[in-house]
PDB file of C-alpha atoms and ligand atoms in Angstrom:
ATOM      1  CA  MET A   1       0.117   0.143  -0.083  1.00  0.00           C
ATOM      2  CA  THR A   2       1.163   3.507  -0.739  1.00  0.00           C
ATOM      3  CA  ARG A   3       2.079   5.626   1.748  1.00  0.00           C
ATOM      4  CA  HIS A   4       1.396   9.045   2.510  1.00  0.00           C
ATOM      5  CA  LEU A   5       1.953  11.902   5.135  1.00  0.00           C
ATOM      6  CA  LEU A   6      -1.359  13.830   4.686  1.00  0.00           C
ATOM      7  CA  ARG A   7      -1.029  14.227   8.715  1.00  0.00           C
ATOM      8  CA  ASP A   8       0.478  14.086  11.480  1.00  0.00           C
ATOM      9  CA  ASP A   9      -0.671  10.647  12.642  1.00  0.00           C
ATOM     10  CA  ASP A  10       0.134   8.951   9.198  1.00  0.00           C
ATOM     11  CA  LEU A  11       3.377   8.439  10.890  1.00  0.00           C
ATOM     12  CA  SER A  12       3.085   5.919  14.208  1.00  0.00           C
ATOM     13  CA  PRO A  13       5.352   6.888  16.957  1.00  0.00           C
ATOM     14  CA  ALA A  14       7.762   4.212  15.989  1.00  0.00           C
ATOM     15  CA  GLU A  15       8.104   6.051  12.304  1.00  0.00           C
ATOM     16  CA  GLN A  16       8.148   9.146  13.182  1.00  0.00           C
ATOM     17  CA  ALA A  17      10.869   8.383  15.198  1.00  0.00           C
ATOM     18  CA  GLU A  18      12.450   6.615  12.538  1.00  0.00           C
ATOM     19  CA  VAL A  19      11.876   9.813  10.104  1.00  0.00           C
ATOM     20  CA  LEU A  20      13.905  12.005  12.282  1.00  0.00           C
ATOM     21  CA  ALA A  21      16.669  10.032  13.199  1.00  0.00           C
ATOM     22  CA  LEU A  22      16.668   9.898   9.356  1.00  0.00           C
ATOM     23  CA  ALA A  23      16.405  13.487   9.097  1.00  0.00           C
ATOM     24  CA  ALA A  24      19.696  14.089  11.712  1.00  0.00           C
ATOM     25  CA  ARG A  25      21.379  11.721   9.840  1.00  0.00           C
ATOM     26  CA  MET A  26      20.438  13.364   6.499  1.00  0.00           C
ATOM     27  CA  LYS A  27      21.680  17.206   7.815  1.00  0.00           C
ATOM     28  CA  ALA A  28      25.212  15.526   8.723  1.00  0.00           C
ATOM     29  CA  ASP A  29      25.381  14.033   5.180  1.00  0.00           C
ATOM     30  CA  PRO A  30      23.531  16.750   2.766  1.00  0.00           C
ATOM     31  CA  PHE A  31      25.070  15.409  -0.228  1.00  0.00           C
ATOM     32  CA  GLY A  32      24.242  11.547   0.422  1.00  0.00           C
ATOM     33  CA  GLU A  33      27.463  10.128   0.489  1.00  0.00           C
ATOM     34  CA  VAL A  34      26.767   7.810   2.658  1.00  0.00           C
ATOM     35  CA  VAL A  35      23.078   7.601   3.327  1.00  0.00           C
ATOM     36  CA  GLY A  36      22.516   7.701  -0.349  1.00  0.00           C
ATOM     37  CA  LYS A  37      20.164   9.306  -3.422  1.00  0.00           C
ATOM     38  CA  PRO A  38      17.191   7.638  -3.105  1.00  0.00           C
ATOM     39  CA  LEU A  39      15.733   9.787  -5.670  1.00  0.00           C
ATOM     40  CA  ALA A  40      18.169   9.478  -7.953  1.00  0.00           C
ATOM     41  CA  GLY A  41      18.007   8.868 -11.565  1.00  0.00           C
ATOM     42  CA  PRO A  42      16.564  11.918 -11.431  1.00  0.00           C
ATOM     43  CA  ARG A  43      13.153  11.435 -10.052  1.00  0.00           C
ATOM     44  CA  THR A  44      10.498  13.720 -10.522  1.00  0.00           C
ATOM     45  CA  VAL A  45       8.667  15.201  -7.363  1.00  0.00           C
ATOM     46  CA  ALA A  46       5.446  17.849  -8.338  1.00  0.00           C
ATOM     47  CA  MET A  47       5.422  20.357  -5.635  1.00  0.00           C
ATOM     48  CA  ILE A  48       1.915  22.428  -6.391  1.00  0.00           C
ATOM     49  CA  PHE A  49       1.354  25.415  -4.531  1.00  0.00           C
ATOM     50  CA  ASP A  50      -2.366  26.911  -4.070  1.00  0.00           C
ATOM     51  CA  LYS A  51      -1.046  29.088  -1.261  1.00  0.00           C
ATOM     52  CA  PRO A  52       1.542  31.706  -0.796  1.00  0.00           C
ATOM     53  CA  THR A  53       5.069  29.721   0.332  1.00  0.00           C
ATOM     54  CA  LEU A  54       8.450  30.459   0.711  1.00  0.00           C
ATOM     55  CA  ARG A  55      10.211  27.810   2.857  1.00  0.00           C
ATOM     56  CA  THR A  56       8.504  25.340   1.815  1.00  0.00           C
ATOM     57  CA  GLN A  57       9.184  25.542  -1.665  1.00  0.00           C
ATOM     58  CA  SER A  58      12.533  26.639  -1.166  1.00  0.00           C
ATOM     59  CA  SER A  59      13.155  23.252   1.272  1.00  0.00           C
ATOM     60  CA  PHE A  60      11.780  21.059  -0.977  1.00  0.00           C
ATOM     61  CA  ALA A  61      13.398  22.541  -4.112  1.00  0.00           C
ATOM     62  CA  ALA A  62      16.723  21.639  -2.295  1.00  0.00           C
ATOM     63  CA  GLY A  63      16.512  18.824  -0.851  1.00  0.00           C
ATOM     64  CA  ILE A  64      14.775  16.783  -3.713  1.00  0.00           C
ATOM     65  CA  ALA A  65      18.205  18.080  -5.176  1.00  0.00           C
ATOM     66  CA  GLU A  66      20.084  17.116  -2.895  1.00  0.00           C
ATOM     67  CA  LEU A  67      18.331  13.898  -2.963  1.00  0.00           C
ATOM     68  CA  GLY A  68      19.280  13.398  -6.722  1.00  0.00           C
ATOM     69  CA  GLY A  69      15.814  14.332  -7.783  1.00  0.00           C
ATOM     70  CA  ASN A  70      14.155  17.011 -10.107  1.00  0.00           C
ATOM     71  CA  PRO A  71      11.889  19.490  -8.359  1.00  0.00           C
ATOM     72  CA  LEU A  72       8.809  20.114 -10.463  1.00  0.00           C
ATOM     73  CA  PRO A  73       7.210  23.402  -8.798  1.00  0.00           C
ATOM     74  CA  ILE A  74       3.601  23.951 -10.332  1.00  0.00           C
ATOM     75  CA  ASN A  75       1.939  27.500  -9.996  1.00  0.00           C
ATOM     76  CA  GLY A  76      -1.385  26.171  -7.901  1.00  0.00           C
ATOM     77  CA  ASP A  77      -3.132  29.225  -9.729  1.00  0.00           C
ATOM     78  CA  LEU A  78      -2.621  27.964 -13.475  1.00  0.00           C
ATOM     79  CA  ALA A  79      -3.445  24.679 -12.197  1.00  0.00           C
ATOM     80  CA  GLN A  80      -6.351  25.598 -11.148  1.00  0.00           C
ATOM     81  CA  ILE A  81      -7.263  22.208  -9.397  1.00  0.00           C
ATOM     82  CA  GLY A  82     -10.792  21.403  -8.755  1.00  0.00           C
ATOM     83  CA  VAL A  83     -11.734  24.175 -11.008  1.00  0.00           C
ATOM     84  CA  ARG A  84     -10.358  23.319 -14.603  1.00  0.00           C
ATOM     85  CA  GLU A  85     -10.555  20.150 -13.824  1.00  0.00           C
ATOM     86  CA  SER A  86     -10.922  17.422 -10.829  1.00  0.00           C
ATOM     87  CA  VAL A  87      -8.375  16.436  -8.294  1.00  0.00           C
ATOM     88  CA  GLU A  88      -9.100  12.746  -9.248  1.00  0.00           C
ATOM     89  CA  ASP A  89      -7.793  13.365 -12.564  1.00  0.00           C
ATOM     90  CA  VAL A  90      -4.807  16.040 -11.817  1.00  0.00           C
ATOM     91  CA  ALA A  91      -3.800  13.204  -9.557  1.00  0.00           C
ATOM     92  CA  ARG A  92      -4.063  10.383 -12.043  1.00  0.00           C
ATOM     93  CA  VAL A  93      -1.656  12.553 -14.616  1.00  0.00           C
ATOM     94  CA  LEU A  94       0.785  13.647 -12.120  1.00  0.00           C
ATOM     95  CA  GLY A  95       1.056   9.871 -10.708  1.00  0.00           C
ATOM     96  CA  ARG A  96       1.858   9.280 -14.271  1.00  0.00           C
ATOM     97  CA  GLN A  97       4.769  11.934 -13.957  1.00  0.00           C
ATOM     98  CA  ALA A  98       6.441  12.080 -10.851  1.00  0.00           C
ATOM     99  CA  ALA A  99       7.689   9.326  -8.318  1.00  0.00           C
ATOM    100  CA  GLN A 100       5.936  11.653  -5.196  1.00  0.00           C
ATOM    101  CA  ILE A 101       3.350  15.026  -5.229  1.00  0.00           C
ATOM    102  CA  VAL A 102       4.127  17.689  -2.780  1.00  0.00           C
ATOM    103  CA  TRP A 103       1.053  19.411  -2.489  1.00  0.00           C
ATOM    104  CA  ARG A 104      -0.151  22.985  -0.064  1.00  0.00           C
ATOM    105  CA  THR A 105      -3.534  23.689  -0.663  1.00  0.00           C
ATOM    106  CA  ASN A 106      -6.283  24.525   1.896  1.00  0.00           C
ATOM    107  CA  ASP A 107      -9.237  21.270   2.071  1.00  0.00           C
ATOM    108  CA  GLN A 108      -8.122  18.316   3.413  1.00  0.00           C
ATOM    109  CA  SER A 109     -10.048  16.408   1.263  1.00  0.00           C
ATOM    110  CA  LYS A 110      -8.112  17.211  -1.702  1.00  0.00           C
ATOM    111  CA  LEU A 111      -4.867  15.772  -0.435  1.00  0.00           C
ATOM    112  CA  ASP A 112      -6.912  13.212   0.700  1.00  0.00           C
ATOM    113  CA  ALA A 113      -8.121  12.729  -3.005  1.00  0.00           C
ATOM    114  CA  MET A 114      -5.060  13.558  -4.670  1.00  0.00           C
ATOM    115  CA  ALA A 115      -3.315  10.405  -1.827  1.00  0.00           C
ATOM    116  CA  GLN A 116      -6.653   8.302  -2.911  1.00  0.00           C
ATOM    117  CA  TRP A 117      -6.430   8.400  -7.362  1.00  0.00           C
ATOM    118  CA  SER A 118      -2.317   9.177  -7.642  1.00  0.00           C
ATOM    119  CA  GLY A 119      -0.812   6.129  -7.403  1.00  0.00           C
ATOM    120  CA  VAL A 120       2.233   7.612  -5.596  1.00  0.00           C
ATOM    121  CA  PRO A 121       2.965   9.133  -2.102  1.00  0.00           C
ATOM    122  CA  VAL A 122       1.595  12.856  -1.186  1.00  0.00           C
ATOM    123  CA  ILE A 123       2.540  14.882   1.226  1.00  0.00           C
ATOM    124  CA  ASN A 124       0.962  17.829   2.902  1.00  0.00           C
ATOM    125  CA  ALA A 125       3.035  20.955   2.489  1.00  0.00           C
ATOM    126  CA  LEU A 126       0.466  22.576   4.925  1.00  0.00           C
ATOM    127  CA  SER A 127      -3.583  22.268   5.169  1.00  0.00           C
ATOM    128  CA  ASP A 128      -5.738  24.509   6.552  1.00  0.00           C
ATOM    129  CA  ASP A 129      -5.509  21.646   9.353  1.00  0.00           C
ATOM    130  CA  PHE A 130      -2.454  20.197   9.710  1.00  0.00           C
ATOM    131  CA  HIS A 131       1.674  21.085   8.806  1.00  0.00           C
ATOM    132  CA  PRO A 132       3.178  18.002   9.399  1.00  0.00           C
ATOM    133  CA  CYS A 133       6.518  18.808   7.428  1.00  0.00           C
ATOM    134  CA  GLN A 134       6.984  21.782   9.849  1.00  0.00           C
ATOM    135  CA  LEU A 135       6.565  19.665  13.000  1.00  0.00           C
ATOM    136  CA  LEU A 136       8.772  17.113  11.863  1.00  0.00           C
ATOM    137  CA  ALA A 137      11.237  20.116  11.244  1.00  0.00           C
ATOM    138  CA  ASP A 138      10.474  21.361  15.164  1.00  0.00           C
ATOM    139  CA  LEU A 139      10.615  17.909  16.661  1.00  0.00           C
ATOM    140  CA  LEU A 140      14.140  17.393  14.895  1.00  0.00           C
ATOM    141  CA  THR A 141      15.206  21.162  16.079  1.00  0.00           C
ATOM    142  CA  ILE A 142      14.229  20.374  19.443  1.00  0.00           C
ATOM    143  CA  THR A 143      15.650  16.742  19.780  1.00  0.00           C
ATOM    144  CA  GLU A 144      19.351  18.861  18.712  1.00  0.00           C
ATOM    145  CA  ARG A 145      18.774  21.772  21.536  1.00  0.00           C
ATOM    146  CA  LYS A 146      17.167  19.010  24.295  1.00  0.00           C
ATOM    147  CA  GLY A 147      19.108  15.374  23.465  1.00  0.00           C
ATOM    148  CA  ARG A 148      14.735  14.029  24.000  1.00  0.00           C
ATOM    149  CA  LEU A 149      11.527  14.877  23.218  1.00  0.00           C
ATOM    150  CA  ALA A 150       9.887  12.236  25.166  1.00  0.00           C
ATOM    151  CA  GLY A 151       8.316  14.194  28.598  1.00  0.00           C
ATOM    152  CA  LEU A 152       8.666  16.999  27.384  1.00  0.00           C
ATOM    153  CA  THR A 153       6.675  19.814  28.105  1.00  0.00           C
ATOM    154  CA  ALA A 154       5.003  21.878  24.685  1.00  0.00           C
ATOM    155  CA  THR A 155       3.523  24.742  25.032  1.00  0.00           C
ATOM    156  CA  PHE A 156       1.171  26.802  21.765  1.00  0.00           C
ATOM    157  CA  VAL A 157       0.160  29.741  22.570  1.00  0.00           C
ATOM    158  CA  GLY A 158      -2.298  31.398  20.756  1.00  0.00           C
ATOM    159  CA  ASP A 159      -4.286  30.263  17.328  1.00  0.00           C
ATOM    160  CA  GLY A 160      -4.826  26.697  18.866  1.00  0.00           C
ATOM    161  CA  ALA A 161      -7.722  26.323  15.715  1.00  0.00           C
ATOM    162  CA  CYS A 162      -5.098  26.764  13.123  1.00  0.00           C
ATOM    163  CA  ASN A 163      -2.956  23.753  11.237  1.00  0.00           C
ATOM    164  CA  MET A 164      -0.097  24.041  13.865  1.00  0.00           C
ATOM    165  CA  GLY A 165      -2.324  23.952  16.565  1.00  0.00           C
ATOM    166  CA  ASN A 166      -3.482  20.842  15.388  1.00  0.00           C
ATOM    167  CA  SER A 167      -0.447  19.515  14.185  1.00  0.00           C
ATOM    168  CA  TRP A 168       1.069  20.123  17.661  1.00  0.00           C
ATOM    169  CA  LEU A 169      -1.039  18.157  19.130  1.00  0.00           C
ATOM    170  CA  ILE A 170      -0.928  14.916  17.486  1.00  0.00           C
ATOM    171  CA  ALA A 171       2.608  15.314  16.505  1.00  0.00           C
ATOM    172  CA  GLY A 172       3.589  16.125  19.691  1.00  0.00           C
ATOM    173  CA  ALA A 173       1.884  13.800  21.518  1.00  0.00           C
ATOM    174  CA  THR A 174       2.944  11.015  19.108  1.00  0.00           C
ATOM    175  CA  ALA A 175       6.931  11.767  20.576  1.00  0.00           C
ATOM    176  CA  GLY A 176       5.806  11.251  23.608  1.00  0.00           C
ATOM    177  CA  MET A 177       5.225  15.139  24.987  1.00  0.00           C
ATOM    178  CA  HIS A 178       2.725  16.753  27.004  1.00  0.00           C
ATOM    179  CA  VAL A 179       1.360  19.315  24.751  1.00  0.00           C
ATOM    180  CA  VAL A 180      -0.721  22.423  26.016  1.00  0.00           C
ATOM    181  CA  VAL A 181      -2.465  24.464  24.107  1.00  0.00           C
ATOM    182  CA  SER A 182      -3.301  28.180  25.100  1.00  0.00           C
ATOM    183  CA  SER A 183      -5.742  30.128  23.102  1.00  0.00           C
ATOM    184  CA  PRO A 184      -8.820  32.430  23.760  1.00  0.00           C
ATOM    185  CA  GLN A 185     -12.492  31.442  23.417  1.00  0.00           C
ATOM    186  CA  GLY A 186     -13.286  30.915  19.977  1.00  0.00           C
ATOM    187  CA  TYR A 187      -9.733  29.810  18.994  1.00  0.00           C
ATOM    188  CA  GLU A 188      -8.772  26.296  20.775  1.00  0.00           C
ATOM    189  CA  PRO A 189      -8.111  23.312  18.519  1.00  0.00           C
ATOM    190  CA  ALA A 190     -10.890  21.426  17.836  1.00  0.00           C
ATOM    191  CA  ALA A 191     -12.604  19.079  20.940  1.00  0.00           C
ATOM    192  CA  GLU A 192     -11.494  15.835  18.209  1.00  0.00           C
ATOM    193  CA  MET A 193      -8.233  17.253  17.481  1.00  0.00           C
ATOM    194  CA  VAL A 194      -7.854  17.262  21.227  1.00  0.00           C
ATOM    195  CA  ALA A 195      -9.050  13.708  22.305  1.00  0.00           C
ATOM    196  CA  ARG A 196      -7.070  12.838  18.939  1.00  0.00           C
ATOM    197  CA  ALA A 197      -3.797  13.842  20.999  1.00  0.00           C
ATOM    198  CA  GLN A 198      -5.328  12.043  24.302  1.00  0.00           C
ATOM    199  CA  GLN A 199      -5.583   9.036  22.577  1.00  0.00           C
ATOM    200  CA  ILE A 200      -2.233   9.057  21.327  1.00  0.00           C
ATOM    201  CA  GLY A 201      -0.866   9.751  24.454  1.00  0.00           C
ATOM    202  CA  GLU A 202      -2.151   6.517  26.302  1.00  0.00           C
ATOM    203  CA  GLN A 203      -0.110   5.266  23.702  1.00  0.00           C
ATOM    204  CA  THR A 204       3.099   7.164  24.194  1.00  0.00           C
ATOM    205  CA  GLY A 205       3.382   8.719  27.254  1.00  0.00           C
ATOM    206  CA  GLY A 206       2.608  12.259  26.502  1.00  0.00           C
ATOM    207  CA  SER A 207      -0.466  14.256  26.865  1.00  0.00           C
ATOM    208  CA  ALA A 208      -2.588  17.446  25.644  1.00  0.00           C
ATOM    209  CA  ARG A 209      -4.724  19.776  27.212  1.00  0.00           C
ATOM    210  CA  LEU A 210      -5.999  23.129  26.801  1.00  0.00           C
ATOM    211  CA  GLU A 211      -5.147  25.988  29.820  1.00  0.00           C
ATOM    212  CA  ARG A 212      -6.843  29.403  28.877  1.00  0.00           C
ATOM    213  CA  GLU A 213      -5.182  30.738  31.293  1.00  0.00           C
ATOM    214  CA  VAL A 214      -1.998  31.736  29.167  1.00  0.00           C
ATOM    215  CA  GLY A 215       0.530  32.052  32.342  1.00  0.00           C
ATOM    216  CA  ALA A 216      -0.027  28.903  33.546  1.00  0.00           C
ATOM    217  CA  ALA A 217      -0.106  27.208  30.255  1.00  0.00           C
ATOM    218  CA  VAL A 218       3.777  28.693  29.949  1.00  0.00           C
ATOM    219  CA  ASP A 219       4.698  27.761  33.592  1.00  0.00           C
ATOM    220  CA  GLY A 220       7.880  25.344  33.534  1.00  0.00           C
ATOM    221  CA  ALA A 221       7.588  24.948  30.007  1.00  0.00           C
ATOM    222  CA  ASP A 222      10.794  23.282  27.688  1.00  0.00           C
ATOM    223  CA  VAL A 223       9.280  24.772  24.621  1.00  0.00           C
ATOM    224  CA  VAL A 224       6.985  27.374  24.044  1.00  0.00           C
ATOM    225  CA  ILE A 225       5.464  27.786  20.428  1.00  0.00           C
ATOM    226  CA  THR A 226       3.596  30.047  18.537  1.00  0.00           C
ATOM    227  CA  ASP A 227       2.228  31.090  14.837  1.00  0.00           C
ATOM    228  CA  THR A 228       0.305  33.899  13.172  1.00  0.00           C
ATOM    229  CA  TRP A 229      -2.578  35.140  14.248  1.00  0.00           C
ATOM    230  CA  VAL A 230      -3.880  35.682  10.608  1.00  0.00           C
ATOM    231  CA  SER A 231      -3.265  32.632   8.834  1.00  0.00           C
ATOM    232  CA  MET A 232      -3.226  32.682   5.409  1.00  0.00           C
ATOM    233  CA  GLY A 233      -6.828  32.215   3.884  1.00  0.00           C
ATOM    234  CA  LYS A 234      -7.912  34.402   6.794  1.00  0.00           C
ATOM    235  CA  GLU A 235      -6.985  37.369   6.068  1.00  0.00           C
ATOM    236  CA  GLY A 236     -10.477  39.031   5.584  1.00  0.00           C
ATOM    237  CA  GLU A 237     -10.917  38.156   9.501  1.00  0.00           C
ATOM    238  CA  SER A 238      -7.364  40.382  10.758  1.00  0.00           C
ATOM    239  CA  GLN A 239      -9.004  42.797  12.699  1.00  0.00           C
ATOM    240  CA  ALA A 240     -10.808  40.668  14.914  1.00  0.00           C
ATOM    241  CA  ARG A 241      -7.934  38.185  15.176  1.00  0.00           C
ATOM    242  CA  LEU A 242      -5.311  40.932  15.912  1.00  0.00           C
ATOM    243  CA  GLN A 243      -7.781  41.716  19.081  1.00  0.00           C
ATOM    244  CA  ALA A 244      -8.987  38.520  20.382  1.00  0.00           C
ATOM    245  CA  LEU A 245      -5.478  36.739  20.352  1.00  0.00           C
ATOM    246  CA  ALA A 246      -3.533  40.167  21.697  1.00  0.00           C
ATOM    247  CA  PRO A 247      -3.371  38.870  25.878  1.00  0.00           C
ATOM    248  CA  TYR A 248      -1.930  35.355  24.265  1.00  0.00           C
ATOM    249  CA  ALA A 249       0.989  37.704  22.555  1.00  0.00           C
ATOM    250  CA  LEU A 250       4.418  35.630  22.861  1.00  0.00           C
ATOM    251  CA  THR A 251       6.036  37.947  25.209  1.00  0.00           C
ATOM    252  CA  SER A 252       9.261  38.133  26.933  1.00  0.00           C
ATOM    253  CA  ASP A 253       7.203  38.652  30.241  1.00  0.00           C
ATOM    254  CA  LEU A 254       5.564  35.629  29.409  1.00  0.00           C
ATOM    255  CA  MET A 255       8.555  33.545  28.287  1.00  0.00           C
ATOM    256  CA  GLY A 256      10.126  34.436  31.631  1.00  0.00           C
ATOM    257  CA  LYS A 257       7.581  31.977  33.301  1.00  0.00           C
ATOM    258  CA  ALA A 258       8.567  28.846  30.973  1.00  0.00           C
ATOM    259  CA  GLY A 259      11.126  26.818  32.460  1.00  0.00           C
ATOM    260  CA  ALA A 260      14.534  28.169  32.725  1.00  0.00           C
ATOM    261  CA  ASP A 261      16.443  26.156  29.642  1.00  0.00           C
ATOM    262  CA  ALA A 262      13.135  26.871  27.476  1.00  0.00           C
ATOM    263  CA  ILE A 263      13.425  27.066  23.934  1.00  0.00           C
ATOM    264  CA  ALA A 264      10.612  29.880  21.990  1.00  0.00           C
ATOM    265  CA  MET A 265       9.505  28.648  18.630  1.00  0.00           C
ATOM    266  CA  HIS A 266       7.630  29.870  15.472  1.00  0.00           C
ATOM    267  CA  CYS A 267       7.276  28.666  12.021  1.00  0.00           C
ATOM    268  CA  LEU A 268       7.009  31.685  10.249  1.00  0.00           C
ATOM    269  CA  PRO A 269       6.504  34.023   8.785  1.00  0.00           C
ATOM    270  CA  ALA A 270       6.685  35.914  12.205  1.00  0.00           C
ATOM    271  CA  TYR A 271       4.970  39.444  12.546  1.00  0.00           C
ATOM    272  CA  ARG A 272       7.083  41.018  15.594  1.00  0.00           C
ATOM    273  CA  GLY A 273       5.257  42.760  18.070  1.00  0.00           C
ATOM    274  CA  LYS A 274       2.053  40.332  17.037  1.00  0.00           C
ATOM    275  CA  GLU A 275       2.093  37.078  18.581  1.00  0.00           C
ATOM    276  CA  ILE A 276       5.814  37.436  18.866  1.00  0.00           C
ATOM    277  CA  ASP A 277       8.328  40.159  20.896  1.00  0.00           C
ATOM    278  CA  ALA A 278      11.308  41.376  18.681  1.00  0.00           C
ATOM    279  CA  GLU A 279      13.314  41.114  21.273  1.00  0.00           C
ATOM    280  CA  LEU A 280      12.432  37.196  21.795  1.00  0.00           C
ATOM    281  CA  ILE A 281      12.434  36.013  18.364  1.00  0.00           C
ATOM    282  CA  ASP A 282      15.626  38.025  17.889  1.00  0.00           C
ATOM    283  CA  GLY A 283      16.844  36.700  21.372  1.00  0.00           C
ATOM    284  CA  PRO A 284      19.105  33.571  22.543  1.00  0.00           C
ATOM    285  CA  ASP A 285      15.886  31.416  23.326  1.00  0.00           C
ATOM    286  CA  SER A 286      14.760  31.338  19.777  1.00  0.00           C
ATOM    287  CA  VAL A 287      15.906  28.628  17.662  1.00  0.00           C
ATOM    288  CA  VAL A 288      13.081  29.687  14.856  1.00  0.00           C
ATOM    289  CA  TRP A 289      16.472  30.039  12.190  1.00  0.00           C
ATOM    290  CA  ASP A 290      17.466  26.683  12.922  1.00  0.00           C
ATOM    291  CA  GLU A 291      13.649  25.600  12.588  1.00  0.00           C
ATOM    292  CA  ALA A 292      13.456  26.880   8.911  1.00  0.00           C
ATOM    293  CA  GLU A 293      17.247  24.643   7.679  1.00  0.00           C
ATOM    294  CA  ASN A 294      15.382  21.537   9.251  1.00  0.00           C
ATOM    295  CA  ARG A 295      12.594  21.995   7.635  1.00  0.00           C
ATOM    296  CA  ARG A 296      14.767  20.919   4.632  1.00  0.00           C
ATOM    297  CA  HIS A 297      16.630  17.798   6.870  1.00  0.00           C
ATOM    298  CA  ALA A 298      13.101  16.527   8.447  1.00  0.00           C
ATOM    299  CA  GLN A 299      11.263  16.976   4.275  1.00  0.00           C
ATOM    300  CA  LYS A 300      13.886  14.564   2.466  1.00  0.00           C
ATOM    301  CA  ALA A 301      13.924  12.457   5.402  1.00  0.00           C
ATOM    302  CA  VAL A 302       9.791  12.017   4.955  1.00  0.00           C
ATOM    303  CA  MET A 303      10.944  11.998   0.956  1.00  0.00           C
ATOM    304  CA  ALA A 304      13.629   9.213   1.324  1.00  0.00           C
ATOM    305  CA  TRP A 305      11.529   7.161   3.921  1.00  0.00           C
ATOM    306  CA  LEU A 306       8.453   7.351   1.810  1.00  0.00           C
ATOM    307  CA  GLN A 307      10.298   6.038  -1.479  1.00  0.00           C
ATOM    308  CA  GLU A 308      11.068   3.251   0.639  1.00  0.00           C
ATOM    309  CA  GLN A 309       7.687   1.938   1.201  1.00  0.00           C
ATOM    310  CA  ASP A 310       6.624   2.443  -2.100  1.00  0.00           C
ATOM    311  CA  GLY A 311       9.723   0.176  -3.129  1.00  0.00           C
ATOM    312  CA  ARG A 312       8.666  -2.107  -0.543  1.00  0.00           C
ATOM    313  CA  SER A 313       5.332  -2.013  -1.485  1.00  0.00           C
ATOM    314  CA  ALA A 314       5.772  -2.648  -5.242  1.00  0.00           C
ATOM    315  CA  SER A 315       7.940  -5.550  -4.356  1.00  0.00           C
TER     316      SER A 315
HETATM  317  N1  CIR B 401       6.824  27.834   7.678  1.00  0.00           N
HETATM  318  C1  CIR B 401       5.550  27.662   7.225  1.00  0.00           C
HETATM  319  O1  CIR B 401       5.345  26.626   6.195  1.00  0.00           O
HETATM  320  N2  CIR B 401       4.504  28.670   7.486  1.00  0.00           N
HETATM  321  C2  CIR B 401       3.442  28.019   7.967  1.00  0.00           C
HETATM  322  C3  CIR B 401       2.033  28.976   7.958  1.00  0.00           C
HETATM  323  C4  CIR B 401       1.385  29.008   9.179  1.00  0.00           C
HETATM  324  C5  CIR B 401       0.079  29.444   9.395  1.00  0.00           C
HETATM  325  N3  CIR B 401      -0.702  29.165  10.366  1.00  0.00           N
HETATM  326  C6  CIR B 401      -0.650  29.449   7.922  1.00  0.00           C
HETATM  327  O2  CIR B 401      -1.616  28.517   7.261  1.00  0.00           O
HETATM  328  O3  CIR B 401      -0.439  30.473   7.584  1.00  0.00           O
END
């Protein structure tokens, strides 16, 4: 069966650990002299962007090239998937051209259809619901800083209903972390996301909970994460969001409540003076540039791992 990375729990806890270990090996050997070049040929990886992108396109393109493959960027505005032709038909066409498909889009259901019809591994490069590639990069970054994941407390503050809030719940619990999400009313993750993370936590020793009071949520945390208050596609709600989320800004004061060696994370793009203080994101507790670099290493590991799974299922 062809494997995909459409949401964070498409990887079991053991598989997540395997991908993260591979990512660390790839980071130490960027041109594949030891780990090899699983996309050599070159195999083509189609990258479709229906939303803006900087980190995702550049890290996938560089990573695909480092794996010996051919990155094929597709402009979503020109392809008009689901408008000019159905997701099913696009999937069947791209599945004949590319070894893998990377897609940044809005609806999770479109990714499901791409996976169902393409016959090749599909990677979610951000949807409205999940951002699993960012989480693998973030977990790699935490491992580098802390030497472990299981047992650490990660507190996400701000818009918990967005892709990053959901992915933190699911991927953090998969890694055996204690995930706390602190959001104002109306911006909490859906109950089903929290329940799913709790269910995974029962298996891994991790946990997931919501904590409305932001100081209590950050108290003693090992990792504090935030994200933009206005995710792509939510621009029309900007004013209401900036107002509602203001008490949940990640300031240096708030960060002071976290554990002594706590790190601050942000997937970028960041809005200084809104969801995060300039002195914090540009200060010594911030690991945001490592997160951005680690997108490449984590995604290379995902592509290599999916390619290997695909080979296994074909043989
Ligand atoms: N580093 C990135 O890939 N950026 C992710 C932006 C996440 C944000 N919640 C958004 O959906 O716009």
